Structures are given as structure tokens and as C-alpha cells.
mmCIF file of C-alpha atoms and ligand atoms in Angstrom:
data_model
loop_
_atom_site.group_PDB
_atom_site.id
_atom_site.type_symbol
_atom_site.label_atom_id
_atom_site.label_comp_id
_atom_site.label_asym_id
_atom_site.label_seq_id
_atom_site.Cartn_x
_atom_site.Cartn_y
_atom_site.Cartn_z
ATOM 1 C CA MET W 1 21.842 67.117 -108.209
ATOM 2 C CA VAL W 2 24.785 69.500 -108.185
ATOM 3 C CA ILE W 3 24.493 72.897 -106.291
ATOM 4 C CA ALA W 4 27.215 75.320 -107.180
ATOM 5 C CA ILE W 5 27.972 78.248 -104.798
ATOM 6 C CA ASP W 6 30.339 80.874 -105.826
ATOM 7 C CA GLY W 7 31.458 84.239 -104.454
ATOM 8 C CA PRO W 8 34.296 86.261 -103.016
ATOM 9 C CA ALA W 9 36.183 85.566 -99.712
ATOM 10 C CA GLY W 10 34.054 86.456 -96.642
ATOM 11 C CA ALA W 11 30.695 86.322 -98.516
ATOM 12 C CA GLY W 12 29.791 83.407 -96.341
ATOM 13 C CA LYS W 13 30.162 80.517 -98.799
ATOM 14 C CA SER W 14 31.905 77.885 -96.649
ATOM 15 C CA THR W 15 29.652 77.972 -93.654
ATOM 16 C CA SER W 16 26.492 78.267 -95.585
ATOM 17 C CA ALA W 17 27.487 75.677 -98.193
ATOM 18 C CA ARG W 18 28.402 73.198 -95.431
ATOM 19 C CA MET W 19 25.125 73.809 -93.587
ATOM 20 C CA LEU W 20 23.173 73.434 -96.770
ATOM 21 C CA ALA W 21 24.883 70.096 -97.607
ATOM 22 C CA GLU W 22 24.137 68.898 -94.077
ATOM 23 C CA ARG W 23 20.540 69.940 -94.333
ATOM 24 C CA LEU W 24 19.942 68.153 -97.647
ATOM 25 C CA SER W 25 22.322 65.127 -96.724
ATOM 26 C CA PHE W 26 24.395 66.005 -99.852
ATOM 27 C CA ALA W 27 28.354 65.729 -100.025
ATOM 28 C CA TYR W 28 30.160 69.006 -99.584
ATOM 29 C CA VAL W 29 33.108 70.059 -101.800
ATOM 30 C CA ASP W 30 35.384 73.029 -100.916
ATOM 31 C CA THR W 31 37.420 73.774 -103.913
ATOM 32 C CA GLY W 32 39.217 76.606 -102.348
ATOM 33 C CA ALA W 33 40.832 74.090 -99.884
ATOM 34 C CA MET W 34 42.255 72.328 -103.054
ATOM 35 C CA TYR W 35 44.002 75.550 -104.054
ATOM 36 C CA ARG W 36 45.158 76.024 -100.477
ATOM 37 C CA ILE W 37 46.587 72.506 -100.461
ATOM 38 C CA VAL W 38 48.662 73.148 -103.600
ATOM 39 C CA THR W 39 49.930 76.494 -102.011
ATOM 40 C CA TRP W 40 50.722 74.734 -98.697
ATOM 41 C CA LEU W 41 52.644 72.002 -100.406
ATOM 42 C CA ALA W 42 54.551 74.485 -102.618
ATOM 43 C CA LEU W 43 55.531 76.667 -99.569
ATOM 44 C CA ARG W 44 56.663 73.613 -97.708
ATOM 45 C CA ASP W 45 58.607 72.112 -100.432
ATOM 46 C CA ARG W 46 59.918 75.603 -101.669
ATOM 47 C CA ILE W 47 58.404 75.342 -105.128
ATOM 48 C CA ASP W 48 58.613 78.475 -107.361
ATOM 49 C CA LEU W 49 55.106 79.856 -107.053
ATOM 50 C CA ASP W 50 55.358 81.519 -110.466
ATOM 51 C CA ASP W 51 56.077 78.175 -112.154
ATOM 52 C CA GLY W 52 52.742 76.569 -113.008
ATOM 53 C CA LEU W 53 54.213 73.276 -114.347
ATOM 54 C CA ALA W 54 56.510 72.915 -111.374
ATOM 55 C CA LEU W 55 53.464 73.393 -109.121
ATOM 56 C CA VAL W 56 51.479 70.734 -110.833
ATOM 57 C CA ALA W 57 54.491 68.298 -110.928
ATOM 58 C CA ALA W 58 55.123 69.043 -107.144
ATOM 59 C CA CYS W 59 51.567 68.182 -106.004
ATOM 60 C CA LYS W 60 50.962 65.095 -108.242
ATOM 61 C CA PRO W 61 52.818 62.498 -106.121
ATOM 62 C CA HIS W 62 50.755 63.557 -103.003
ATOM 63 C CA GLU W 63 47.446 61.947 -101.861
ATOM 64 C CA TRP W 64 44.902 64.328 -100.327
ATOM 65 C CA THR W 65 41.447 63.743 -98.802
ATOM 66 C CA VAL W 66 38.772 66.008 -97.452
ATOM 67 C CA GLU W 67 36.513 64.192 -95.019
ATOM 68 C CA HIS W 68 34.229 65.342 -92.254
ATOM 69 C CA GLY W 69 35.757 68.790 -92.504
ATOM 70 C CA ARG W 70 39.410 67.640 -92.036
ATOM 71 C CA VAL W 71 41.918 67.857 -94.834
ATOM 72 C CA LEU W 72 44.657 65.220 -94.920
ATOM 73 C CA VAL W 73 47.745 65.344 -96.998
ATOM 74 C CA ASP W 74 49.630 62.047 -97.165
ATOM 75 C CA GLY W 75 47.858 61.258 -93.773
ATOM 76 C CA GLU W 76 48.793 64.540 -92.199
ATOM 77 C CA ASP W 77 46.066 66.709 -90.847
ATOM 78 C CA VAL W 78 46.523 70.173 -92.532
ATOM 79 C CA THR W 79 43.083 71.645 -91.814
ATOM 80 C CA VAL W 80 44.487 74.372 -89.547
ATOM 81 C CA ALA W 81 47.748 74.938 -91.612
ATOM 82 C CA LEU W 82 45.714 75.731 -94.743
ATOM 83 C CA ARG W 83 44.258 78.821 -93.082
ATOM 84 C CA GLN W 84 47.534 80.278 -92.139
ATOM 85 C CA SER W 85 48.105 83.806 -93.254
ATOM 86 C CA ARG W 86 51.112 82.785 -95.550
ATOM 87 C CA VAL W 87 48.683 80.543 -97.394
ATOM 88 C CA ASP W 88 46.005 83.329 -97.449
ATOM 89 C CA ARG W 89 48.751 85.570 -98.897
ATOM 90 C CA ASP W 90 49.910 83.269 -101.718
ATOM 91 C CA VAL W 91 46.948 81.169 -102.676
ATOM 92 C CA SER W 92 45.732 83.603 -105.433
ATOM 93 C CA ARG W 93 49.239 83.556 -107.064
ATOM 94 C CA VAL W 94 49.063 79.710 -107.331
ATOM 95 C CA ALA W 95 45.256 79.745 -108.438
ATOM 96 C CA ALA W 96 46.283 82.085 -111.253
ATOM 97 C CA HIS W 97 48.133 79.393 -113.281
ATOM 98 C CA ALA W 98 46.230 77.657 -115.967
ATOM 99 C CA GLU W 99 48.084 74.485 -115.300
ATOM 100 C CA VAL W 100 47.092 74.378 -111.705
ATOM 101 C CA ARG W 101 43.528 75.307 -112.603
ATOM 102 C CA GLU W 102 43.284 72.382 -115.205
ATOM 103 C CA LEU W 103 44.603 69.867 -112.682
ATOM 104 C CA LEU W 104 42.119 70.915 -109.908
ATOM 105 C CA ARG W 105 39.189 71.333 -112.248
ATOM 106 C CA GLU W 106 39.512 67.708 -113.211
ATOM 107 C CA ARG W 107 39.532 66.643 -109.603
ATOM 108 C CA GLN W 108 36.515 68.999 -108.870
ATOM 109 C CA ARG W 109 34.553 67.572 -111.775
ATOM 110 C CA ARG W 110 35.159 64.036 -110.466
ATOM 111 C CA ALA W 111 33.956 65.050 -106.937
ATOM 112 C CA ALA W 112 30.841 66.706 -108.421
ATOM 113 C CA ALA W 113 30.133 63.644 -110.421
ATOM 114 C CA THR W 114 29.583 61.569 -107.434
ATOM 115 C CA GLY W 115 25.901 62.381 -107.070
ATOM 116 C CA ASN W 116 24.177 64.907 -104.729
ATOM 117 C CA VAL W 117 26.731 67.535 -104.087
ATOM 118 C CA VAL W 118 27.176 71.100 -102.794
ATOM 119 C CA ILE W 119 30.288 72.399 -104.397
ATOM 120 C CA GLU W 120 31.688 75.824 -103.599
ATOM 121 C CA GLY W 121 34.433 78.051 -104.947
ATOM 122 C CA ARG W 122 34.780 80.982 -107.540
ATOM 123 C CA ASP W 123 34.310 79.428 -110.953
ATOM 124 C CA ILE W 124 32.007 76.508 -110.204
ATOM 125 C CA GLY W 125 28.861 77.732 -111.875
ATOM 126 C CA THR W 126 30.803 79.210 -114.853
ATOM 127 C CA VAL W 127 33.580 76.646 -115.549
ATOM 128 C CA VAL W 128 33.762 73.559 -113.375
ATOM 129 C CA CYS W 129 29.984 72.704 -113.377
ATOM 130 C CA PRO W 130 28.269 74.843 -115.889
ATOM 131 C CA ASP W 131 25.386 72.366 -116.025
ATOM 132 C CA ALA W 132 24.704 72.534 -112.232
ATOM 133 C CA ALA W 133 21.011 72.325 -111.426
ATOM 134 C CA VAL W 134 21.315 75.205 -108.937
ATOM 135 C CA LYS W 135 23.848 78.094 -109.081
ATOM 136 C CA ILE W 136 24.138 80.537 -106.305
ATOM 137 C CA TYR W 137 26.431 83.569 -106.171
ATOM 138 C CA LEU W 138 26.969 85.048 -102.616
ATOM 139 C CA ILE W 139 28.043 88.709 -102.129
ATOM 140 C CA ALA W 140 28.358 90.989 -99.142
ATOM 141 C CA ASP W 141 29.699 94.531 -98.530
ATOM 142 C CA GLU W 142 33.557 94.793 -98.405
ATOM 143 C CA GLU W 143 33.393 96.161 -94.878
ATOM 144 C CA GLU W 144 31.233 93.242 -93.662
ATOM 145 C CA ARG W 145 33.414 90.602 -95.357
ATOM 146 C CA ALA W 146 36.492 92.145 -93.653
ATOM 147 C CA ARG W 147 34.672 91.972 -90.353
ATOM 148 C CA ARG W 148 33.899 88.410 -90.811
ATOM 149 C CA ARG W 149 37.543 87.497 -91.736
ATOM 150 C CA THR W 150 38.676 89.341 -88.562
ATOM 151 C CA ALA W 151 36.301 87.181 -86.533
ATOM 152 C CA GLU W 152 37.621 84.018 -88.117
ATOM 153 C CA ARG W 153 41.302 85.020 -87.538
ATOM 154 C CA PRO W 154 41.273 86.815 -84.207
ATOM 155 C CA VAL W 155 45.040 86.915 -83.887
ATOM 156 C CA SER W 156 45.540 89.081 -86.980
ATOM 157 C CA ASP W 157 44.793 92.759 -86.958
ATOM 158 C CA SER W 158 41.678 93.993 -88.874
ATOM 159 C CA ALA W 159 43.341 96.626 -91.110
ATOM 160 C CA THR W 160 45.876 94.054 -92.362
ATOM 161 C CA LEU W 161 43.152 91.654 -93.105
ATOM 162 C CA ALA W 162 40.969 94.346 -94.901
ATOM 163 C CA THR W 163 43.895 95.194 -97.096
ATOM 164 C CA GLU W 164 44.708 91.523 -97.718
ATOM 165 C CA LEU W 165 41.067 90.818 -98.552
ATOM 166 C CA ARG W 166 41.051 93.662 -101.148
ATOM 167 C CA ARG W 167 44.245 92.445 -102.665
ATOM 168 C CA ARG W 168 42.806 88.897 -102.938
ATOM 169 C CA ASP W 169 39.557 90.232 -104.425
ATOM 170 C CA GLN W 170 41.584 91.849 -107.305
ATOM 171 C CA ALA W 171 43.979 88.877 -107.816
ATOM 172 C CA ASP W 172 40.844 86.383 -107.918
ATOM 173 C CA ALA W 173 38.570 88.737 -110.117
ATOM 174 C CA GLU W 174 39.679 87.043 -113.317
ATOM 175 C CA GLN W 175 38.088 83.618 -112.209
ATOM 176 C CA SER W 176 35.454 84.957 -109.824
ATOM 177 C CA ARG W 177 32.241 85.955 -111.604
ATOM 178 C CA PRO W 178 28.625 84.895 -111.422
ATOM 179 C CA ALA W 179 27.226 82.583 -114.115
ATOM 180 C CA PRO W 180 24.503 84.440 -116.162
ATOM 181 C CA ASP W 181 22.001 81.889 -114.761
ATOM 182 C CA ALA W 182 23.099 82.154 -111.098
ATOM 183 C CA THR W 183 20.862 83.681 -108.395
ATOM 184 C CA THR W 184 22.783 86.367 -106.295
ATOM 185 C CA ILE W 185 22.174 86.403 -102.651
ATOM 186 C CA ASP W 186 23.588 89.421 -100.726
ATOM 187 C CA THR W 187 24.362 88.227 -97.330
ATOM 188 C CA THR W 188 25.613 91.577 -95.782
ATOM 189 C CA VAL W 189 22.587 91.844 -93.426
ATOM 190 C CA LEU W 190 21.431 88.210 -93.321
ATOM 191 C CA GLU W 191 21.957 85.718 -90.595
ATOM 192 C CA LEU W 192 23.529 82.478 -91.660
ATOM 193 C CA ASN W 193 20.278 80.520 -91.210
ATOM 194 C CA GLU W 194 18.331 83.049 -93.406
ATOM 195 C CA VAL W 195 21.024 82.504 -96.089
ATOM 196 C CA VAL W 196 20.518 78.722 -95.842
ATOM 197 C CA GLU W 197 16.823 79.132 -95.928
ATOM 198 C CA GLN W 198 16.976 81.216 -99.111
ATOM 199 C CA MET W 199 19.207 78.532 -100.682
ATOM 200 C CA VAL W 200 16.798 75.657 -99.658
ATOM 201 C CA ARG W 201 13.951 77.605 -101.253
ATOM 202 C CA LEU W 202 15.934 77.755 -104.483
ATOM 203 C CA VAL W 203 16.761 74.075 -104.385
ATOM 204 C CA ASP W 204 13.029 73.197 -103.727
ATOM 205 C CA ALA W 205 11.910 75.391 -106.681
ATOM 206 C CA VAL W 206 14.276 73.455 -108.936
ATOM 207 C CA SER W 207 13.323 70.076 -107.527
ATOM 208 C CA ALA W 208 9.597 70.992 -107.974
ATOM 209 C CA GLY W 209 10.205 72.012 -111.666
ATOM 210 C CA ARG W 210 11.934 68.691 -112.326
ATOM 211 C CA GLU W 211 9.099 66.444 -111.150
HETATM 212 O O1 DC B 1 37.491 80.116 -100.701
HETATM 213 P P1 DC B 1 38.958 80.199 -100.299
HETATM 214 O O2 DC B 1 39.284 81.589 -99.633
HETATM 215 O O3 DC B 1 39.402 79.149 -99.429
HETATM 216 O O4 DC B 1 39.874 80.072 -101.610
HETATM 217 C C1 DC B 1 41.213 80.108 -101.580
HETATM 218 C C2 DC B 1 41.756 80.812 -102.927
HETATM 219 O O5 DC B 1 41.606 79.835 -104.031
HETATM 220 C C3 DC B 1 40.940 82.079 -103.422
HETATM 221 O O6 DC B 1 41.823 83.216 -103.176
HETATM 222 C C4 DC B 1 40.785 81.996 -104.901
HETATM 223 C C5 DC B 1 41.104 80.504 -105.217
HETATM 224 N N1 DC B 1 40.006 79.690 -105.770
HETATM 225 C C6 DC B 1 39.877 79.707 -107.216
HETATM 226 O O7 DC B 1 40.557 80.392 -107.847
HETATM 227 N N2 DC B 1 38.859 78.948 -107.694
HETATM 228 C C7 DC B 1 38.069 78.180 -106.885
HETATM 229 N N3 DC B 1 37.098 77.457 -107.539
HETATM 230 C C8 DC B 1 38.079 78.223 -105.483
HETATM 231 C C9 DC B 1 39.182 79.015 -104.978
#
């Protein structure tokens, strides 16, 4: 079974998707991390971020794996580096290229085809896995999402993070929309475990319908 979870930055996707996967003993695939890997490689290797073909060519020779929450690129642990503000700043620019999206879409589909998977991103329910058994779209008030981002990145100042979040929302809007058959969960006033409970109930309902 494929469970697709989409939504904007700070809506609570990563943590709730990871918890749901653990709870169900499903694999967990973070597609945002893939866009971050391409961005990190491009910044490191000084690739032109406006050249989609160059970005694809630059990342093809590299091996990357995501296991147990750690991201390795050619054996180097880049988990923390992927969350740097310079990656936050440029990732939407990289993700806007059709060539980059095509490359990563194939990898994402292969990851989803491995069996029971919780896969999270922006366009999973609409483009990557339109046949997913369960589609969830998480939202939260902008103020609350900015507050969560500040909590995750305590060294940055909150006004800058709020501006950055707003800019990224606009840049990501093109690929970030709910599938018509997705269930929307507003996480603004929910605790994490309540979000996961709602997700489990949706999965249970779908599983019962299939029996
Ligand atoms: O979820 P995140 O913040 O780690 O995602 C990083 C960026 O990658 C985000 O700004 C938009 C982009 N992204 C995308 O375009 N499509 C996806 N399926 C996942 C992420």
C-alpha cells in the first residue's frame, strides 16, 4: 500500500509521515530530501542553478541513499547539511526545473514501488503516485508553520524564517496542490500524535474497504 502525504513546509509532514511509517512498519520516503540533495551537490560543485540540464548531469554520477533517517551522498553523511539555510533558500529554484523533476520522479516512483510505503512531498498524490491508496494533504496556518520552522532552526531569527517560508510557499505553489481525492488535515491546533491518529484512521478505513 502506498500512502501519499503532501503539503507545504512546516505543515508537519516529515515528522508525522515518519511516525506513521514506524507505526505501520512501512518504509518512509522523504522526496524533499532528494531535491535538497541535488541543491546541496549543485552548491558544492558550483553548478548554475538556472540550468536544469546541467543540474541533472551534475547529480547523475553520484550515489545517494536514505536509510534510518540519515542521508548519505557518495558515503558522506549530509543529513545536517541538507537543512542549512543556503539549501532552504535555493531548493525551490532547483525543484522548479522540469528536467530535475523528471529525474527525481523516476527515483521516487521506484522507491514507492517497493511495497508498503509512506511517501511525502508536494506532488506525490497528484503526479508521482496518482494511484496511491491513501492521499493526505496537511495544512497549517502560516504563523504556526513559521513558529515550527523557528523551533527546528533555533539559530535563525524568526522574522527571516517567516519571510523565507512565504517566499518558498510562492515558489513551490506550482507543484504543491492537493489531489482531488486527498483528505486534508489542518494541523494548526493538533498535537503530533493526534495528526498520526487521524492518519491511522484513514488508513484503517481504506484497508477495511479493500477486504
Ligand atoms: O519538504 P522539504 O522542505 O524538505 O522540501 C524541499 C523543497 O523541495 C521544497 O521547497 C519543494 C521541493 N519539493 C518538491 O518540489 N516536490 C516534492 N515532491 C518535494 C519537495
